[in-house]
Amino acid sequence: MNTMGAPVPRDVRARGGFQRRLLLIFGMQLVAVGLVCLMGYYNVAPAAAVMLLIVIVSALTWLATERTWRQVSTLAQWVGNWKEGQADLDALQPDRLRQTDGDIATLARGFHSFASRIAGYNERERNFTRDASHELRSPLTVIKMSTDMLSDEAGLSDFGKRSVQRIRRATREMEALVEALLILAREADNGQGEQEFVVNDVLRDELANAREMLHGHPIELKLEEPAAFALHGSPRVFAVLCWQLIRHASQYTGQGIVQVTVLPGMVSVSAAAADDHEASAPGQRGFEYAIAQRISERFAWPLSLHVHGGNRYVAEIRFPQPLPVSA
């Protein structure tokens, strides 16, 4: 009871009990070892018995300390196994721990609050990304329809036709970006649209779309296929990932050749700046690479970026479980 007569919560009453128990355990060990040493000093017990008693006291102290520390180990194990976005936060509630000490309960409550804030932040970020992406689809559809109708105008000048083409390409780039954001917003839908697909076939289609979107830029896209393999996953996710790397390589080199190569269990995107063009700084990885990296982390497709000789850009995507191409 406190001064106002209200009952004091159990974990508040027990606050500091963890330290007191440890102090009691080691205090009793000190007293016991001291008594045993006095027994040996005054020849009350032989030296062998004194050593045996010291070993027994030390073992009992270790067992008592291990029992007291078990709650901290349980809490540390849970925190170590907790992953970002994990929904089950109730396991960290103090009442879920057996015979919870007040200090451990306070620590568990702090971790629970921290994990809840992170989960809430991630949920708000996903909801915002998903809602914003959906809201952007409607104006993009209107723009596409308007450009299609405008391109059919008979009296459109050459300048107007070039402007329509630029609007159309920018719209397609925006659609690819919106689709990438929607993929990142679907935290729990990693398996959506999964199927077995041939990487080479998806890349041929994606490079055809990429050439149309890069039309007018001094960029040449090439595809080399010394190998062929299949994957079990979402072909659209794979296509979006490759487009982000192609776009990033195009922005890095400015002009020249962007080459996509299919190797056993790996796809690489490489580019080299032309002799008369200065490449972007290697440290400026850009928004496209950030999206590609997050997609690769989400689907466990390791992505690495290397810059050789100051002007050679090489991005590599590795696939841990490639499948053979069926006949």
PDB file of N, CA and C in Angstrom, residues 84 122 125-126 129 180-191 194 237 241 290-303:
ATOM      1  N   GLU A  84      12.297  -7.190 -37.717  1.00  0.00           N
ATOM      2  CA  GLU A  84      11.520  -5.994 -38.042  1.00  0.00           C
ATOM      3  C   GLU A  84      10.238  -6.396 -38.755  1.00  0.00           C
ATOM      4  N   ASN A 122       6.604   1.158 -39.288  1.00  0.00           N
ATOM      5  CA  ASN A 122       6.640   0.388 -40.522  1.00  0.00           C
ATOM      6  C   ASN A 122       5.255   0.253 -41.134  1.00  0.00           C
ATOM      7  N   GLU A 125       4.334   3.512 -42.735  1.00  0.00           N
ATOM      8  CA  GLU A 125       5.095   3.704 -43.977  1.00  0.00           C
ATOM      9  C   GLU A 125       4.522   2.857 -45.104  1.00  0.00           C
ATOM     10  N   ARG A 126       4.180   1.593 -44.808  1.00  0.00           N
ATOM     11  CA  ARG A 126       3.607   0.727 -45.836  1.00  0.00           C
ATOM     12  C   ARG A 126       2.248   1.251 -46.296  1.00  0.00           C
ATOM     13  N   THR A 129       2.809   4.327 -48.495  1.00  0.00           N
ATOM     14  CA  THR A 129       3.345   3.971 -49.811  1.00  0.00           C
ATOM     15  C   THR A 129       2.273   3.321 -50.666  1.00  0.00           C
ATOM     16  N   ALA A 180       7.096  -0.435 -58.460  1.00  0.00           N
ATOM     17  CA  ALA A 180       8.151  -0.786 -57.507  1.00  0.00           C
ATOM     18  C   ALA A 180       7.755  -0.410 -56.089  1.00  0.00           C
ATOM     19  N   LEU A 181       7.137   0.760 -55.915  1.00  0.00           N
ATOM     20  CA  LEU A 181       6.696   1.178 -54.580  1.00  0.00           C
ATOM     21  C   LEU A 181       5.603   0.267 -54.050  1.00  0.00           C
ATOM     22  N   LEU A 182       4.703  -0.183 -54.931  1.00  0.00           N
ATOM     23  CA  LEU A 182       3.659  -1.111 -54.497  1.00  0.00           C
ATOM     24  C   LEU A 182       4.254  -2.442 -54.059  1.00  0.00           C
ATOM     25  N   ILE A 183       5.292  -2.888 -54.745  1.00  0.00           N
ATOM     26  CA  ILE A 183       5.956  -4.137 -54.350  1.00  0.00           C
ATOM     27  C   ILE A 183       6.561  -3.997 -52.962  1.00  0.00           C
ATOM     28  N   LEU A 184       7.197  -2.851 -52.704  1.00  0.00           N
ATOM     29  CA  LEU A 184       7.789  -2.634 -51.392  1.00  0.00           C
ATOM     30  C   LEU A 184       6.731  -2.468 -50.320  1.00  0.00           C
ATOM     31  N   ALA A 185       5.541  -1.981 -50.680  1.00  0.00           N
ATOM     32  CA  ALA A 185       4.484  -1.765 -49.697  1.00  0.00           C
ATOM     33  C   ALA A 185       3.806  -3.057 -49.303  1.00  0.00           C
ATOM     34  N   ARG A 186       3.911  -4.090 -50.135  1.00  0.00           N
ATOM     35  CA  ARG A 186       3.258  -5.359 -49.831  1.00  0.00           C
ATOM     36  C   ARG A 186       4.186  -6.190 -48.955  1.00  0.00           C
ATOM     37  N   GLU A 187       4.211  -5.853 -47.663  1.00  0.00           N
ATOM     38  CA  GLU A 187       5.116  -6.525 -46.715  1.00  0.00           C
ATOM     39  C   GLU A 187       4.821  -8.001 -46.604  1.00  0.00           C
ATOM     40  N   ALA A 188       3.533  -8.348 -46.552  1.00  0.00           N
ATOM     41  CA  ALA A 188       3.155  -9.745 -46.297  1.00  0.00           C
ATOM     42  C   ALA A 188       2.802 -10.483 -47.567  1.00  0.00           C
ATOM     43  N   ASP A 189       3.033  -9.883 -48.772  1.00  0.00           N
ATOM     44  CA  ASP A 189       2.600 -10.521 -50.009  1.00  0.00           C
ATOM     45  C   ASP A 189       3.789 -10.898 -50.877  1.00  0.00           C
ATOM     46  N   ASN A 190       4.862 -11.417 -50.247  1.00  0.00           N
ATOM     47  CA  ASN A 190       6.041 -11.781 -51.015  1.00  0.00           C
ATOM     48  C   ASN A 190       5.763 -12.894 -52.019  1.00  0.00           C
ATOM     49  N   GLY A 191       4.780 -13.722 -51.709  1.00  0.00           N
ATOM     50  CA  GLY A 191       4.489 -14.835 -52.601  1.00  0.00           C
ATOM     51  C   GLY A 191       3.447 -14.520 -53.649  1.00  0.00           C
ATOM     52  N   GLU A 194       3.550 -15.673 -57.665  1.00  0.00           N
ATOM     53  CA  GLU A 194       4.730 -16.508 -57.864  1.00  0.00           C
ATOM     54  C   GLU A 194       4.430 -17.593 -58.890  1.00  0.00           C
ATOM     55  N   VAL A 237       8.183  -8.782 -60.360  1.00  0.00           N
ATOM     56  CA  VAL A 237       9.148  -8.254 -59.395  1.00  0.00           C
ATOM     57  C   VAL A 237      10.553  -8.299 -59.996  1.00  0.00           C
ATOM     58  N   LEU A 241      12.947  -5.048 -60.779  1.00  0.00           N
ATOM     59  CA  LEU A 241      14.304  -4.978 -60.239  1.00  0.00           C
ATOM     60  C   LEU A 241      15.319  -4.716 -61.350  1.00  0.00           C
ATOM     61  N   ALA A 290      18.533   2.390 -54.700  1.00  0.00           N
ATOM     62  CA  ALA A 290      17.947   2.161 -53.372  1.00  0.00           C
ATOM     63  C   ALA A 290      16.714   1.279 -53.469  1.00  0.00           C
ATOM     64  N   ILE A 291      15.865   1.522 -54.474  1.00  0.00           N
ATOM     65  CA  ILE A 291      14.686   0.675 -54.670  1.00  0.00           C
ATOM     66  C   ILE A 291      15.105  -0.745 -55.026  1.00  0.00           C
ATOM     67  N   ALA A 292      16.078  -0.877 -55.936  1.00  0.00           N
ATOM     68  CA  ALA A 292      16.547  -2.210 -56.321  1.00  0.00           C
ATOM     69  C   ALA A 292      17.122  -2.965 -55.122  1.00  0.00           C
ATOM     70  N   GLN A 293      17.847  -2.266 -54.282  1.00  0.00           N
ATOM     71  CA  GLN A 293      18.443  -2.915 -53.118  1.00  0.00           C
ATOM     72  C   GLN A 293      17.379  -3.390 -52.140  1.00  0.00           C
ATOM     73  N   ARG A 294      16.337  -2.594 -51.926  1.00  0.00           N
ATOM     74  CA  ARG A 294      15.275  -2.999 -51.023  1.00  0.00           C
ATOM     75  C   ARG A 294      14.490  -4.184 -51.582  1.00  0.00           C
ATOM     76  N   ILE A 295      14.276  -4.214 -52.906  1.00  0.00           N
ATOM     77  CA  ILE A 295      13.595  -5.363 -53.511  1.00  0.00           C
ATOM     78  C   ILE A 295      14.453  -6.610 -53.362  1.00  0.00           C
ATOM     79  N   SER A 296      15.761  -6.474 -53.582  1.00  0.00           N
ATOM     80  CA  SER A 296      16.650  -7.641 -53.463  1.00  0.00           C
ATOM     81  C   SER A 296      16.674  -8.168 -52.035  1.00  0.00           C
ATOM     82  N   GLU A 297      16.649  -7.266 -51.047  1.00  0.00           N
ATOM     83  CA  GLU A 297      16.614  -7.702 -49.657  1.00  0.00           C
ATOM     84  C   GLU A 297      15.288  -8.379 -49.324  1.00  0.00           C
ATOM     85  N   ARG A 298      14.193  -7.848 -49.858  1.00  0.00           N
ATOM     86  CA  ARG A 298      12.880  -8.408 -49.571  1.00  0.00           C
ATOM     87  C   ARG A 298      12.764  -9.838 -50.082  1.00  0.00           C
ATOM     88  N   PHE A 299      13.304 -10.111 -51.280  1.00  0.00           N
ATOM     89  CA  PHE A 299      13.133 -11.415 -51.905  1.00  0.00           C
ATOM     90  C   PHE A 299      14.399 -12.273 -51.823  1.00  0.00           C
ATOM     91  N   ALA A 300      15.369 -11.852 -50.995  1.00  0.00           N
ATOM     92  CA  ALA A 300      16.584 -12.648 -50.751  1.00  0.00           C
ATOM     93  C   ALA A 300      17.342 -12.922 -52.046  1.00  0.00           C
ATOM     94  N   TRP A 301      17.452 -11.904 -52.896  1.00  0.00           N
ATOM     95  CA  TRP A 301      18.288 -11.961 -54.093  1.00  0.00           C
ATOM     96  C   TRP A 301      19.449 -11.001 -53.882  1.00  0.00           C
ATOM     97  N   PRO A 302      20.601 -11.481 -53.423  1.00  0.00           N
ATOM     98  CA  PRO A 302      21.721 -10.576 -53.088  1.00  0.00           C
ATOM     99  C   PRO A 302      22.131  -9.703 -54.279  1.00  0.00           C
ATOM    100  N   LEU A 303      22.299  -8.427 -53.991  1.00  0.00           N
ATOM    101  CA  LEU A 303      22.665  -7.442 -55.007  1.00  0.00           C
ATOM    102  C   LEU A 303      23.955  -6.751 -54.590  1.00  0.00           C
TER     103      LEU A 303
END
